[in-house]
Amino acid sequence: HVQLVESGGGSAYAGGSLRLSCAVSGGTRGCGVDMSCYRQTPGQEREFVPAHLRNGTARYANAVKARFTIARDNAKIMVNLNMNTLKPEDTAMYYCKATTFCWAGQAVGEDYWGPGTQVTVS
């Protein structure tokens, strides 16, 4: 079955940089996979950050546009999220999500989440 493993994150000062990586394993042979990242702070809803879609396009939330860059390694079904010019408001638990499309004509994919990794900016 599909599993996600996140790495990176940690702590940085405002204006600094961090990198998150998310790798997918299992159950994706022959599937298209959308990769996305979300973040969540205590008491708040999980919010979208960036996505790298199976068609090769990238999307970003306005709050991170021009500061964050998502890049994909299709051979490994892995994305790297480079976070630059960090702000204290970027502090959150960051989660990776893989959405798989394994059947022709499948309109709604199956979502799989990673366990999350903490990013703290001070």
JSON list of C-alpha atoms in Angstrom, two decimals:
[
{"chain": "A", "resi": 1, "resn": "HIS", "atom": "CA", "xyz": [0.00, 0.00, 0.00]},
{"chain": "A", "resi": 2, "resn": "VAL", "atom": "CA", "xyz": [0.99, 3.65, -0.43]},
{"chain": "A", "resi": 3, "resn": "GLN", "atom": "CA", "xyz": [3.24, 5.18, 2.21]},
{"chain": "A", "resi": 4, "resn": "LEU", "atom": "CA", "xyz": [4.72, 8.65, 2.51]},
{"chain": "A", "resi": 5, "resn": "VAL", "atom": "CA", "xyz": [7.91, 9.50, 4.33]},
{"chain": "A", "resi": 6, "resn": "GLU", "atom": "CA", "xyz": [8.76, 13.11, 5.13]},
{"chain": "A", "resi": 7, "resn": "SER", "atom": "CA", "xyz": [12.17, 14.43, 6.04]},
{"chain": "A", "resi": 8, "resn": "GLY", "atom": "CA", "xyz": [13.75, 17.81, 6.66]},
{"chain": "A", "resi": 9, "resn": "GLY", "atom": "CA", "xyz": [12.01, 20.72, 8.30]},
{"chain": "A", "resi": 10, "resn": "GLY", "atom": "CA", "xyz": [13.30, 21.83, 11.70]},
{"chain": "A", "resi": 11, "resn": "SER", "atom": "CA", "xyz": [14.08, 25.32, 12.96]},
{"chain": "A", "resi": 12, "resn": "ALA", "atom": "CA", "xyz": [15.29, 28.49, 11.27]},
{"chain": "A", "resi": 13, "resn": "TYR", "atom": "CA", "xyz": [15.47, 32.20, 11.89]},
{"chain": "A", "resi": 14, "resn": "ALA", "atom": "CA", "xyz": [13.28, 34.60, 9.99]},
{"chain": "A", "resi": 15, "resn": "GLY", "atom": "CA", "xyz": [14.73, 35.20, 6.55]},
{"chain": "A", "resi": 16, "resn": "GLY", "atom": "CA", "xyz": [16.40, 31.82, 6.52]},
{"chain": "A", "resi": 17, "resn": "SER", "atom": "CA", "xyz": [15.73, 28.66, 4.52]},
{"chain": "A", "resi": 18, "resn": "LEU", "atom": "CA", "xyz": [14.66, 25.10, 5.12]},
{"chain": "A", "resi": 19, "resn": "ARG", "atom": "CA", "xyz": [13.97, 22.12, 2.92]},
{"chain": "A", "resi": 20, "resn": "LEU", "atom": "CA", "xyz": [11.32, 19.44, 3.17]},
{"chain": "A", "resi": 21, "resn": "SER", "atom": "CA", "xyz": [11.37, 16.19, 1.24]},
{"chain": "A", "resi": 22, "resn": "CYS", "atom": "CA", "xyz": [8.53, 13.75, 0.75]},
{"chain": "A", "resi": 23, "resn": "ALA", "atom": "CA", "xyz": [8.94, 10.33, -0.80]},
{"chain": "A", "resi": 24, "resn": "VAL", "atom": "CA", "xyz": [6.19, 7.92, -1.82]},
{"chain": "A", "resi": 25, "resn": "SER", "atom": "CA", "xyz": [6.54, 4.16, -1.82]},
{"chain": "A", "resi": 26, "resn": "GLY", "atom": "CA", "xyz": [4.28, 1.24, -2.63]},
{"chain": "A", "resi": 27, "resn": "GLY", "atom": "CA", "xyz": [1.13, 0.85, -4.66]},
{"chain": "A", "resi": 28, "resn": "THR", "atom": "CA", "xyz": [1.70, 3.52, -7.28]},
{"chain": "A", "resi": 29, "resn": "ARG", "atom": "CA", "xyz": [2.81, 1.47, -10.28]},
{"chain": "A", "resi": 30, "resn": "GLY", "atom": "CA", "xyz": [0.92, 2.66, -13.32]},
{"chain": "A", "resi": 31, "resn": "CYS", "atom": "CA", "xyz": [-0.74, 5.49, -11.40]},
{"chain": "A", "resi": 32, "resn": "GLY", "atom": "CA", "xyz": [-0.60, 9.21, -11.89]},
{"chain": "A", "resi": 33, "resn": "VAL", "atom": "CA", "xyz": [0.25, 10.92, -8.62]},
{"chain": "A", "resi": 34, "resn": "ASP", "atom": "CA", "xyz": [-0.41, 14.49, -7.54]},
{"chain": "A", "resi": 35, "resn": "MET", "atom": "CA", "xyz": [1.92, 15.58, -4.73]},
{"chain": "A", "resi": 36, "resn": "SER", "atom": "CA", "xyz": [1.00, 18.41, -2.40]},
{"chain": "A", "resi": 37, "resn": "CYS", "atom": "CA", "xyz": [1.98, 19.91, 0.93]},
{"chain": "A", "resi": 38, "resn": "TYR", "atom": "CA", "xyz": [-0.25, 21.31, 3.64]},
{"chain": "A", "resi": 39, "resn": "ARG", "atom": "CA", "xyz": [0.45, 22.93, 6.98]},
{"chain": "A", "resi": 40, "resn": "GLN", "atom": "CA", "xyz": [-1.43, 23.23, 10.21]},
{"chain": "A", "resi": 41, "resn": "THR", "atom": "CA", "xyz": [-1.09, 25.18, 13.44]},
{"chain": "A", "resi": 42, "resn": "PRO", "atom": "CA", "xyz": [-2.89, 24.29, 16.68]},
{"chain": "A", "resi": 43, "resn": "GLY", "atom": "CA", "xyz": [-6.57, 25.18, 16.53]},
{"chain": "A", "resi": 44, "resn": "GLN", "atom": "CA", "xyz": [-6.47, 25.97, 12.82]},
{"chain": "A", "resi": 45, "resn": "GLU", "atom": "CA", "xyz": [-7.56, 24.04, 9.77]},
{"chain": "A", "resi": 46, "resn": "ARG", "atom": "CA", "xyz": [-4.97, 22.40, 7.58]},
{"chain": "A", "resi": 47, "resn": "GLU", "atom": "CA", "xyz": [-4.10, 24.78, 4.73]},
{"chain": "A", "resi": 48, "resn": "PHE", "atom": "CA", "xyz": [-2.73, 24.15, 1.27]},
{"chain": "A", "resi": 49, "resn": "VAL", "atom": "CA", "xyz": [0.86, 25.27, 0.61]},
{"chain": "A", "resi": 50, "resn": "PRO", "atom": "CA", "xyz": [2.14, 24.02, -2.82]},
{"chain": "A", "resi": 51, "resn": "ALA", "atom": "CA", "xyz": [1.37, 21.16, -5.17]},
{"chain": "A", "resi": 52, "resn": "HIS", "atom": "CA", "xyz": [3.13, 19.45, -8.03]},
{"chain": "A", "resi": 53, "resn": "LEU", "atom": "CA", "xyz": [0.57, 17.77, -10.22]},
{"chain": "A", "resi": 54, "resn": "ARG", "atom": "CA", "xyz": [0.87, 14.65, -12.33]},
{"chain": "A", "resi": 55, "resn": "ASN", "atom": "CA", "xyz": [0.62, 16.82, -15.49]},
{"chain": "A", "resi": 56, "resn": "GLY", "atom": "CA", "xyz": [3.86, 18.59, -14.55]},
{"chain": "A", "resi": 57, "resn": "THR", "atom": "CA", "xyz": [2.42, 21.86, -13.31]},
{"chain": "A", "resi": 58, "resn": "ALA", "atom": "CA", "xyz": [3.05, 23.46, -9.93]},
{"chain": "A", "resi": 59, "resn": "ARG", "atom": "CA", "xyz": [0.65, 25.51, -7.84]},
{"chain": "A", "resi": 60, "resn": "TYR", "atom": "CA", "xyz": [1.32, 27.67, -4.80]},
{"chain": "A", "resi": 61, "resn": "ALA", "atom": "CA", "xyz": [-0.74, 29.30, -2.09]},
{"chain": "A", "resi": 62, "resn": "ASN", "atom": "CA", "xyz": [-0.49, 33.10, -2.24]},
{"chain": "A", "resi": 63, "resn": "ALA", "atom": "CA", "xyz": [1.15, 33.17, 1.18]},
{"chain": "A", "resi": 64, "resn": "VAL", "atom": "CA", "xyz": [4.22, 31.28, -0.09]},
{"chain": "A", "resi": 65, "resn": "LYS", "atom": "CA", "xyz": [4.37, 32.24, -3.75]},
{"chain": "A", "resi": 66, "resn": "ALA", "atom": "CA", "xyz": [7.84, 33.51, -4.76]},
{"chain": "A", "resi": 67, "resn": "ARG", "atom": "CA", "xyz": [9.33, 32.17, -1.49]},
{"chain": "A", "resi": 68, "resn": "PHE", "atom": "CA", "xyz": [8.69, 28.43, -1.72]},
{"chain": "A", "resi": 69, "resn": "THR", "atom": "CA", "xyz": [9.58, 26.18, -4.65]},
{"chain": "A", "resi": 70, "resn": "ILE", "atom": "CA", "xyz": [8.41, 22.61, -5.13]},
{"chain": "A", "resi": 71, "resn": "ALA", "atom": "CA", "xyz": [10.39, 20.29, -7.37]},
{"chain": "A", "resi": 72, "resn": "ARG", "atom": "CA", "xyz": [9.65, 16.73, -8.31]},
{"chain": "A", "resi": 73, "resn": "ASP", "atom": "CA", "xyz": [11.70, 13.60, -9.02]},
{"chain": "A", "resi": 74, "resn": "ASN", "atom": "CA", "xyz": [9.34, 11.41, -11.00]},
{"chain": "A", "resi": 75, "resn": "ALA", "atom": "CA", "xyz": [11.65, 8.41, -10.99]},
{"chain": "A", "resi": 76, "resn": "LYS", "atom": "CA", "xyz": [11.34, 8.26, -7.21]},
{"chain": "A", "resi": 77, "resn": "ILE", "atom": "CA", "xyz": [7.87, 9.86, -6.84]},
{"chain": "A", "resi": 78, "resn": "MET", "atom": "CA", "xyz": [9.45, 12.38, -4.54]},
{"chain": "A", "resi": 79, "resn": "VAL", "atom": "CA", "xyz": [9.10, 16.10, -4.07]},
{"chain": "A", "resi": 80, "resn": "ASN", "atom": "CA", "xyz": [11.41, 18.61, -2.46]},
{"chain": "A", "resi": 81, "resn": "LEU", "atom": "CA", "xyz": [10.01, 21.80, -1.02]},
{"chain": "A", "resi": 82, "resn": "ASN", "atom": "CA", "xyz": [12.58, 24.57, -0.75]},
{"chain": "A", "resi": 83, "resn": "MET", "atom": "CA", "xyz": [11.37, 27.22, 1.67]},
{"chain": "A", "resi": 84, "resn": "ASN", "atom": "CA", "xyz": [13.18, 30.55, 1.45]},
{"chain": "A", "resi": 85, "resn": "THR", "atom": "CA", "xyz": [12.75, 33.92, 3.16]},
{"chain": "A", "resi": 86, "resn": "LEU", "atom": "CA", "xyz": [10.97, 32.18, 6.00]},
{"chain": "A", "resi": 87, "resn": "LYS", "atom": "CA", "xyz": [8.63, 34.12, 8.25]},
{"chain": "A", "resi": 88, "resn": "PRO", "atom": "CA", "xyz": [7.45, 33.33, 11.77]},
{"chain": "A", "resi": 89, "resn": "GLU", "atom": "CA", "xyz": [3.97, 32.77, 10.35]},
{"chain": "A", "resi": 90, "resn": "ASP", "atom": "CA", "xyz": [5.39, 29.83, 8.38]},
{"chain": "A", "resi": 91, "resn": "THR", "atom": "CA", "xyz": [5.70, 27.98, 11.69]},
{"chain": "A", "resi": 92, "resn": "ALA", "atom": "CA", "xyz": [3.47, 24.91, 11.51]},
{"chain": "A", "resi": 93, "resn": "MET", "atom": "CA", "xyz": [3.34, 21.15, 11.18]},
{"chain": "A", "resi": 94, "resn": "TYR", "atom": "CA", "xyz": [3.83, 20.39, 7.51]},
{"chain": "A", "resi": 95, "resn": "TYR", "atom": "CA", "xyz": [2.17, 17.37, 5.89]},
{"chain": "A", "resi": 96, "resn": "CYS", "atom": "CA", "xyz": [2.69, 15.75, 2.51]},
{"chain": "A", "resi": 97, "resn": "LYS", "atom": "CA", "xyz": [-0.20, 14.31, 0.56]},
{"chain": "A", "resi": 98, "resn": "ALA", "atom": "CA", "xyz": [-0.14, 11.97, -2.41]},
{"chain": "A", "resi": 99, "resn": "THR", "atom": "CA", "xyz": [-3.27, 11.69, -4.52]},
{"chain": "A", "resi": 100, "resn": "THR", "atom": "CA", "xyz": [-3.24, 8.67, -6.83]},
{"chain": "A", "resi": 101, "resn": "PHE", "atom": "CA", "xyz": [-5.18, 8.14, -10.05]},
{"chain": "A", "resi": 102, "resn": "CYS", "atom": "CA", "xyz": [-4.82, 4.50, -11.05]},
{"chain": "A", "resi": 103, "resn": "TRP", "atom": "CA", "xyz": [-7.75, 3.83, -13.38]},
{"chain": "A", "resi": 104, "resn": "ALA", "atom": "CA", "xyz": [-8.59, 5.31, -16.76]},
{"chain": "A", "resi": 105, "resn": "GLY", "atom": "CA", "xyz": [-11.19, 8.00, -16.37]},
{"chain": "A", "resi": 106, "resn": "GLN", "atom": "CA", "xyz": [-10.80, 8.18, -12.60]},
{"chain": "A", "resi": 107, "resn": "ALA", "atom": "CA", "xyz": [-12.05, 11.60, -11.58]},
{"chain": "A", "resi": 108, "resn": "VAL", "atom": "CA", "xyz": [-11.40, 11.57, -7.85]},
{"chain": "A", "resi": 109, "resn": "GLY", "atom": "CA", "xyz": [-8.08, 10.29, -6.59]},
{"chain": "A", "resi": 110, "resn": "GLU", "atom": "CA", "xyz": [-7.18, 8.42, -3.43]},
{"chain": "A", "resi": 111, "resn": "ASP", "atom": "CA", "xyz": [-5.47, 10.57, -0.80]},
{"chain": "A", "resi": 112, "resn": "TYR", "atom": "CA", "xyz": [-2.58, 9.39, 1.35]},
{"chain": "A", "resi": 113, "resn": "TRP", "atom": "CA", "xyz": [-0.97, 11.52, 4.05]},
{"chain": "A", "resi": 114, "resn": "GLY", "atom": "CA", "xyz": [2.44, 11.55, 5.64]},
{"chain": "A", "resi": 115, "resn": "PRO", "atom": "CA", "xyz": [2.87, 11.78, 9.43]},
{"chain": "A", "resi": 116, "resn": "GLY", "atom": "CA", "xyz": [4.00, 15.42, 9.31]},
{"chain": "A", "resi": 117, "resn": "THR", "atom": "CA", "xyz": [7.16, 17.29, 10.20]},
{"chain": "A", "resi": 118, "resn": "GLN", "atom": "CA", "xyz": [7.54, 20.44, 12.30]},
{"chain": "A", "resi": 119, "resn": "VAL", "atom": "CA", "xyz": [8.84, 23.72, 10.92]},
{"chain": "A", "resi": 120, "resn": "THR", "atom": "CA", "xyz": [9.58, 26.47, 13.43]},
{"chain": "A", "resi": 121, "resn": "VAL", "atom": "CA", "xyz": [10.65, 29.98, 12.41]},
{"chain": "A", "resi": 122, "resn": "SER", "atom": "CA", "xyz": [11.71, 32.46, 15.05]}
]
